[in-house]
Short mmCIF file of C-alpha atoms in Angstrom, two decimals:
data_model
loop_
_atom_site.label_atom_id
_atom_site.label_comp_id
_atom_site.label_asym_id
_atom_site.label_seq_id
_atom_site.Cartn_x
_atom_site.Cartn_y
_atom_site.Cartn_z
CA MET A 1 -7.73 -5.50 -15.73
CA SER A 2 -7.32 -9.38 -14.85
CA ARG A 3 -3.54 -9.13 -15.07
CA LYS A 4 -3.72 -6.20 -12.54
CA LEU A 5 -5.81 -8.25 -10.16
CA VAL A 6 -3.35 -11.08 -10.35
CA ALA A 7 -0.68 -8.71 -9.62
CA GLU A 8 -2.58 -7.30 -6.51
CA PHE A 9 -3.49 -10.63 -5.07
CA PHE A 10 0.21 -11.89 -5.23
CA GLY A 11 1.38 -8.56 -4.13
CA THR A 12 -0.63 -8.37 -0.99
CA PHE A 13 -0.24 -12.29 -0.53
CA TRP A 14 3.56 -11.60 -0.21
CA LEU A 15 2.90 -8.58 2.08
CA VAL A 16 1.16 -10.85 4.68
CA LEU A 17 3.62 -13.65 4.24
CA GLY A 18 6.53 -11.48 4.44
CA GLY A 19 5.86 -8.99 6.95
CA CYS A 20 3.34 -11.23 9.50
CA GLY A 21 5.73 -13.94 8.85
CA SER A 22 8.70 -12.00 9.80
CA ALA A 23 6.69 -11.21 13.07
CA VAL A 24 5.23 -15.00 13.68
CA LEU A 25 8.20 -16.96 12.78
CA ALA A 26 11.26 -14.97 13.40
CA ALA A 27 10.54 -11.80 15.81
CA ALA A 28 11.60 -13.74 18.95
CA PHE A 29 13.07 -17.05 17.58
CA PRO A 30 15.75 -18.34 20.20
CA GLU A 31 18.95 -16.49 20.03
CA VAL A 32 18.46 -14.91 16.42
CA GLY A 33 15.17 -13.27 16.83
CA ILE A 34 15.03 -10.11 14.54
CA GLY A 35 12.82 -8.12 17.00
CA LEU A 36 10.69 -5.02 16.27
CA LEU A 37 13.45 -3.46 13.95
CA GLY A 38 13.74 -6.74 11.66
CA VAL A 39 9.81 -6.64 11.50
CA SER A 40 9.63 -3.24 10.73
CA LEU A 41 12.35 -3.70 7.99
CA ALA A 42 10.41 -7.05 6.66
CA PHE A 43 7.08 -5.02 6.06
CA GLY A 44 9.22 -2.19 4.15
CA LEU A 45 11.18 -4.92 2.08
CA THR A 46 7.86 -6.47 1.11
CA VAL A 47 6.52 -3.33 -0.49
CA LEU A 48 9.86 -2.22 -1.98
CA THR A 49 10.30 -5.76 -3.56
CA MET A 50 6.56 -5.80 -5.12
CA ALA A 51 6.90 -2.41 -6.21
CA PHE A 52 9.74 -3.22 -8.54
CA ALA A 53 8.03 -6.50 -9.37
CA ILE A 54 4.43 -5.52 -10.25
CA GLY A 55 4.59 -1.70 -10.11
CA HIS A 56 4.30 -1.50 -13.85
CA ILE A 57 1.47 -3.86 -14.04
CA SER A 58 -1.04 -2.84 -11.16
CA GLY A 59 0.54 0.27 -9.76
CA CYS A 60 1.16 -1.84 -6.45
CA HIS A 61 -1.52 -0.68 -4.15
CA LEU A 62 -1.52 -3.94 -1.99
CA ASN A 63 -3.61 -1.81 0.13
CA PRO A 64 -7.54 -0.61 0.11
CA ALA A 65 -6.58 2.39 1.88
CA VAL A 66 -3.73 3.45 -1.08
CA THR A 67 -6.45 2.57 -3.15
CA CYS A 68 -8.76 5.10 -1.96
CA GLY A 69 -6.46 7.65 -1.41
CA LEU A 70 -5.35 7.33 -4.92
CA VAL A 71 -8.74 7.73 -6.02
CA ALA A 72 -9.27 10.86 -3.86
CA ALA A 73 -5.85 12.35 -5.40
CA GLY A 74 -7.24 12.13 -8.79
CA ARG A 75 -4.56 9.39 -9.76
CA PHE A 76 -7.09 6.24 -9.95
CA ARG A 77 -9.89 5.23 -11.61
CA ALA A 78 -12.84 4.85 -9.01
CA GLY A 79 -14.61 2.50 -11.36
CA GLU A 80 -11.48 -0.10 -10.68
CA ALA A 81 -11.29 0.52 -6.83
CA LEU A 82 -13.51 -2.30 -5.59
CA PRO A 83 -12.06 -5.07 -8.03
CA TYR A 84 -8.61 -3.92 -6.51
CA ILE A 85 -9.77 -3.76 -3.15
CA ALA A 86 -11.27 -7.38 -3.41
CA ALA A 87 -8.12 -8.88 -4.72
CA GLN A 88 -5.78 -7.57 -1.88
CA VAL A 89 -8.24 -8.89 0.94
CA ILE A 90 -8.38 -12.34 -1.12
CA GLY A 91 -4.57 -12.22 -1.28
CA ALA A 92 -3.93 -11.00 2.26
CA SER A 93 -6.46 -14.09 3.36
CA ALA A 94 -4.57 -16.66 1.32
CA GLY A 95 -1.05 -15.12 2.90
CA ALA A 96 -2.50 -15.57 6.49
CA PHE A 97 -3.84 -19.02 5.86
CA LEU A 98 -0.19 -20.37 4.48
CA LEU A 99 1.43 -18.55 7.30
CA TYR A 100 -0.81 -20.54 9.69
CA ALA A 101 -0.18 -23.82 7.85
CA ILE A 102 3.64 -23.04 8.34
CA ALA A 103 3.40 -21.77 11.97
CA SER A 104 1.37 -24.60 13.10
CA GLY A 105 4.05 -27.12 12.05
CA GLN A 106 6.18 -26.18 15.08
CA PRO A 107 5.74 -28.57 18.09
CA GLY A 108 3.77 -26.94 20.87
CA TRP A 109 2.97 -23.92 18.81
CA ASP A 110 -0.51 -22.48 19.88
CA ILE A 111 -2.09 -19.71 17.55
CA ALA A 112 -4.24 -18.70 20.71
CA ALA A 113 -1.08 -17.98 22.66
CA LYS A 114 1.42 -16.96 19.82
CA GLY A 115 -1.18 -15.25 17.61
CA LEU A 116 -0.75 -14.29 14.05
CA ALA A 117 0.70 -10.82 13.95
CA ALA A 118 -3.05 -9.42 14.26
CA ASN A 119 -4.01 -5.74 15.03
CA GLY A 120 -5.69 -4.46 17.91
CA TYR A 121 -6.03 -2.07 20.55
CA GLY A 122 -6.65 -2.30 24.39
CA GLU A 123 -5.60 -5.81 25.67
CA ALA A 124 -5.02 -6.83 22.03
CA SER A 125 -2.38 -4.16 21.75
CA PRO A 126 1.25 -4.72 22.07
CA GLY A 127 1.57 -2.15 24.50
CA LYS A 128 -2.13 -2.18 25.91
CA PHE A 129 -2.84 1.26 24.25
CA GLY A 130 -6.48 2.24 24.21
CA PHE A 131 -8.62 2.77 21.48
CA ALA A 132 -8.26 6.55 20.73
CA SER A 133 -4.58 6.05 20.82
CA GLY A 134 -5.02 2.99 18.42
CA PHE A 135 -7.39 5.31 15.97
CA LEU A 136 -5.09 8.25 15.78
CA THR A 137 -2.16 6.29 15.39
CA GLU A 138 -3.55 4.59 12.24
CA VAL A 139 -5.00 7.58 10.82
CA VAL A 140 -1.93 9.66 11.15
CA MET A 141 0.43 6.97 9.82
CA THR A 142 -1.72 5.99 6.64
CA PHE A 143 -2.03 9.84 5.88
CA PHE A 144 1.87 10.18 5.93
CA PHE A 145 2.05 6.58 4.01
CA LEU A 146 -0.06 8.44 1.02
CA MET A 147 1.89 11.68 1.15
CA VAL A 148 4.91 9.59 0.57
CA ILE A 149 3.49 7.40 -1.98
CA LEU A 150 1.77 10.32 -3.98
CA GLY A 151 5.13 12.72 -3.76
CA ALA A 152 7.68 9.53 -4.73
CA THR A 153 5.32 8.85 -7.76
CA SER A 154 4.91 12.31 -8.87
CA ALA A 155 6.08 13.37 -12.36
CA ARG A 156 8.45 15.72 -11.09
CA ALA A 157 10.13 13.29 -8.66
CA PRO A 158 13.25 11.39 -9.45
CA ALA A 159 12.50 8.40 -11.67
CA GLY A 160 13.25 4.90 -10.48
CA PHE A 161 13.45 5.87 -6.48
CA ALA A 162 9.63 5.82 -5.50
CA PRO A 163 9.85 1.79 -4.29
CA ILE A 164 12.53 2.83 -2.36
CA ALA A 165 11.10 5.81 -0.36
CA ILE A 166 7.77 3.96 -0.13
CA GLY A 167 9.27 0.73 1.54
CA LEU A 168 11.40 3.03 3.63
CA CYS A 169 8.28 4.99 4.75
CA LEU A 170 6.48 1.91 5.65
CA THR A 171 9.50 0.44 7.79
CA LEU A 172 9.42 3.80 9.76
CA ILE A 173 5.66 3.52 10.29
CA HIS A 174 6.11 0.15 11.67
CA LEU A 175 8.88 1.29 13.62
CA ILE A 176 6.78 4.06 15.30
CA SER A 177 3.41 2.05 15.49
CA ILE A 178 3.97 -1.71 16.35
CA PRO A 179 3.70 -1.10 20.13
CA VAL A 180 0.40 0.71 19.76
CA THR A 181 -1.50 -1.60 17.29
CA ASN A 182 0.84 -3.77 15.74
CA THR A 183 0.60 -1.61 12.87
CA SER A 184 -1.71 -1.86 10.09
CA VAL A 185 -2.01 1.13 7.74
CA ASN A 186 -3.52 -1.51 5.55
CA PRO A 187 -7.26 -3.05 5.97
CA ALA A 188 -6.14 -6.30 3.82
CA ARG A 189 -3.04 -6.93 6.10
CA SER A 190 -5.60 -6.59 9.13
CA THR A 191 -8.31 -8.78 7.31
CA GLY A 192 -6.31 -11.93 6.64
CA PRO A 193 -4.90 -12.79 10.24
CA ALA A 194 -8.48 -11.69 11.57
CA PHE A 195 -10.17 -14.19 9.56
CA VAL A 196 -7.84 -16.85 10.68
CA LEU A 197 -7.76 -15.91 14.46
CA GLY A 198 -11.18 -14.75 14.88
CA GLY A 199 -12.28 -13.42 18.43
CA VAL A 200 -11.05 -10.09 19.38
CA ALA A 201 -9.14 -9.65 16.42
CA LEU A 202 -12.18 -9.72 14.19
CA GLN A 203 -14.18 -7.90 16.41
CA GLN A 204 -11.74 -5.05 16.32
CA LEU A 205 -11.19 -5.21 12.56
CA TRP A 206 -13.61 -2.45 11.80
CA LEU A 207 -11.24 0.23 13.17
CA PHE A 208 -8.28 -1.23 10.81
CA TRP A 209 -10.50 -0.47 8.06
CA VAL A 210 -12.23 2.70 8.93
CA ALA A 211 -8.88 4.72 10.14
CA PRO A 212 -6.70 3.67 7.51
CA ILE A 213 -9.07 4.58 4.77
CA ILE A 214 -9.89 8.18 6.53
CA GLY A 215 -6.20 8.62 6.71
CA GLY A 216 -5.51 7.73 3.30
CA VAL A 217 -8.34 9.72 1.84
CA VAL A 218 -7.29 12.85 3.50
CA GLY A 219 -3.62 12.25 2.89
CA GLY A 220 -4.83 11.88 -1.44
CA LEU A 221 -7.02 15.12 -0.85
CA LEU A 222 -4.35 17.28 0.46
CA HIS A 223 -1.87 16.21 -2.03
CA ARG A 224 -4.17 17.00 -4.75
CA TRP A 225 -4.59 20.30 -3.40
CA LEU A 226 -1.03 20.79 -3.19
CA SER A 227 -0.21 19.66 -6.44
CA ALA A 228 -2.89 21.52 -8.06
CA GLU A 229 -0.39 23.88 -9.57
CA GLU A 230 1.92 21.38 -11.00
CA THR A 231 -1.21 19.65 -12.57
CA ALA A 232 -2.64 22.98 -13.96
CA ASP A 233 1.10 23.61 -15.55
CA ALA A 234 1.23 20.28 -17.05
CA LEU A 235 -2.40 20.86 -18.61
CA ASP A 236 -1.15 24.25 -20.07
CA ARG A 237 1.80 22.80 -21.78
CA ALA A 238 -0.28 20.06 -23.18
CA ALA A 239 -2.94 22.66 -24.35
CA ALA A 240 -0.02 24.95 -25.90
CA ALA A 241 1.59 22.11 -27.51
CA ALA A 242 -1.82 20.99 -29.07
CA SER A 243 -2.55 24.62 -30.22
CA ALA A 244 1.36 25.05 -31.82
CA ARG A 245 0.49 21.70 -33.93
CA VAL A 246 -2.90 22.78 -35.10
CA ALA A 247 -1.64 26.45 -36.13
CA GLU A 248 1.42 24.96 -37.91
CA PRO A 249 1.19 26.49 -41.37
CA GLU A 250 0.91 23.67 -44.20
CA SER A 251 3.94 24.95 -45.79
CA LEU A 252 6.21 23.89 -42.78
CA ALA A 253 4.95 20.57 -42.85
CA PRO A 254 7.40 18.08 -44.06
CA MET A 255 6.82 17.16 -47.98
CA PRO A 256 6.07 13.56 -48.96
CA ALA A 257 9.28 11.86 -50.32
CA ARG A 258 9.06 11.40 -54.18
CA GLU A 259 9.48 8.17 -55.50
CA PRO A 260 12.61 7.60 -57.60
CA ARG A 261 12.05 7.86 -61.64
#
């Protein structure tokens, strides 16, 4: 468990440093700014790279909404959810503080003016979208994120391609929703910058916990229902194999090898 939590810490640290860092340090850099497309791609790449790096250790959740969605889908133990979420929030906060330390080294950089890629609605929204738009966007985007994650990691999905599908899905989500909320779909990603910034970002943080978790849980429950037949088939095959082993006549069992005289 300790290895899983350390993996989640560093994975979420990388998500905030890479994704939010691209927005803070490179999005509008003179003459070579990467813009909205670059920031969207950066967030997708952080998940894609970490999925290959730590997916075999912790499952690479990096996101409390994903963890809750996997619990709802029956793909993760509920007893491990809170430690995972704690590791994710701590990792995201550490990434945000490091990003602040780097960004503040630029002459004239002002955190109040530049921000830290925090999420928000109303006046804190990049496009000045209101509360209802922000809430709906976060619920729907997280819902589809969970659907892609669960489908791509299904036993029937092509093996080895899940990180690519998940990373590209997160890129698409950012392309759609950066103007609305600066894109969260991840309570830990929202918490790190909000802790550093305080003010409005911290006051509005509750939405970026509630909406993504609702979307994640609904996505997990729906996928569980959609894949119920697949789960039943797998259980039937396992039961049939077990019955065949029990019913196998002793005469068909391999004879022990005799020692040479």
